[in-house]
Amino acid sequence: MAKKAKRHPYEPSYWDADVLREAKYFEVVLESGEKFKAKLLGINDYNLLLETEEARIFLPKHSIRYIVLERFVEEEGGEA
């Protein structure tokens, strides 16, 4: 029986879906500069279906400037 090739955890064609599904909540920054926290409900090639504190949003990917998955806080007197 032939061995299956081991799948890389983040194949390039699925990076956005895999990474966003793994994150419980993340911050979305729109091209307009508006920011909000959201949770991924669904995704396709062009859109994200998100849940925020206020509503469910169907968001076109082209309206997103970037997404912050985690914030790293530098501790006082120490290195990050």
Short mmCIF file of C-alpha atoms in Angstrom, two decimals:
data_model
loop_
_atom_site.label_atom_id
_atom_site.label_comp_id
_atom_site.label_asym_id
_atom_site.label_seq_id
_atom_site.Cartn_x
_atom_site.Cartn_y
_atom_site.Cartn_z
CA MET A 1 0.00 0.00 0.00
CA ALA A 2 1.43 3.39 -1.01
CA LYS A 3 2.05 5.98 1.69
CA LYS A 4 0.16 9.23 1.42
CA ALA A 5 2.31 12.35 1.28
CA LYS A 6 2.11 14.25 4.54
CA ARG A 7 0.07 17.42 4.13
CA HIS A 8 1.69 20.63 5.28
CA PRO A 9 -0.55 22.18 7.96
CA TYR A 10 -0.90 25.39 5.91
CA GLU A 11 -1.02 24.69 2.19
CA PRO A 12 -0.78 28.03 0.34
CA SER A 13 -4.19 27.69 -1.34
CA TYR A 14 -5.87 27.30 2.06
CA TRP A 15 -3.81 29.64 4.25
CA ASP A 16 -6.56 32.16 4.79
CA ALA A 17 -9.22 29.57 5.62
CA ASP A 18 -6.99 27.36 7.81
CA VAL A 19 -5.43 30.19 9.78
CA LEU A 20 -8.69 32.08 10.34
CA ARG A 21 -10.54 28.91 11.40
CA GLU A 22 -7.81 28.21 13.94
CA ALA A 23 -8.06 31.69 15.47
CA LYS A 24 -11.04 32.09 17.79
CA TYR A 25 -11.28 35.85 17.25
CA PHE A 26 -9.17 38.22 15.18
CA GLU A 27 -9.12 41.91 14.34
CA VAL A 28 -10.10 42.96 10.81
CA VAL A 29 -8.76 46.26 9.48
CA LEU A 30 -10.64 47.53 6.45
CA GLU A 31 -9.24 49.65 3.61
CA SER A 32 -11.20 52.56 5.15
CA GLY A 33 -9.23 52.17 8.40
CA GLU A 34 -12.22 50.86 10.38
CA LYS A 35 -11.32 48.02 12.79
CA PHE A 36 -13.43 45.37 14.49
CA LYS A 37 -13.08 41.97 16.16
CA ALA A 38 -14.68 39.01 14.44
CA LYS A 39 -14.98 35.24 14.31
CA LEU A 40 -14.98 33.31 11.02
CA LEU A 41 -18.22 31.53 10.13
CA GLY A 42 -17.50 30.81 6.48
CA ILE A 43 -15.15 31.63 3.60
CA ASN A 44 -14.96 31.33 -0.18
CA ASP A 45 -12.67 32.72 -2.88
CA TYR A 46 -14.06 36.26 -2.65
CA ASN A 47 -15.86 36.73 0.68
CA LEU A 48 -15.77 36.08 4.40
CA LEU A 49 -18.83 35.44 6.55
CA LEU A 50 -17.98 36.88 9.96
CA GLU A 51 -19.67 37.20 13.31
CA THR A 52 -19.02 40.33 15.37
CA GLU A 53 -20.49 41.46 18.68
CA GLU A 54 -23.14 43.40 16.78
CA ALA A 55 -24.00 41.37 13.68
CA ARG A 56 -23.15 38.75 11.10
CA ILE A 57 -21.28 40.34 8.20
CA PHE A 58 -20.73 39.15 4.65
CA LEU A 59 -17.44 40.91 3.86
CA PRO A 60 -15.77 41.03 0.44
CA LYS A 61 -12.05 40.15 0.77
CA HIS A 62 -11.04 43.14 -1.39
CA SER A 63 -12.29 45.50 1.34
CA ILE A 64 -9.76 44.13 3.88
CA ARG A 65 -6.42 45.89 4.37
CA TYR A 66 -5.11 43.26 6.81
CA ILE A 67 -6.10 40.92 9.65
CA VAL A 68 -4.41 40.82 13.06
CA LEU A 69 -4.41 37.28 14.45
CA GLU A 70 -2.57 37.92 17.71
CA ARG A 71 -1.15 40.91 19.51
CA PHE A 72 2.17 40.55 21.25
CA VAL A 73 2.61 42.74 24.31
CA GLU A 74 6.08 43.64 25.47
CA GLU A 75 6.41 43.16 29.22
CA GLU A 76 7.74 46.07 31.21
CA GLY A 77 11.51 45.83 31.61
CA GLY A 78 11.76 42.74 29.41
CA GLU A 79 12.12 41.66 25.84
CA ALA A 80 9.10 40.65 23.76
#
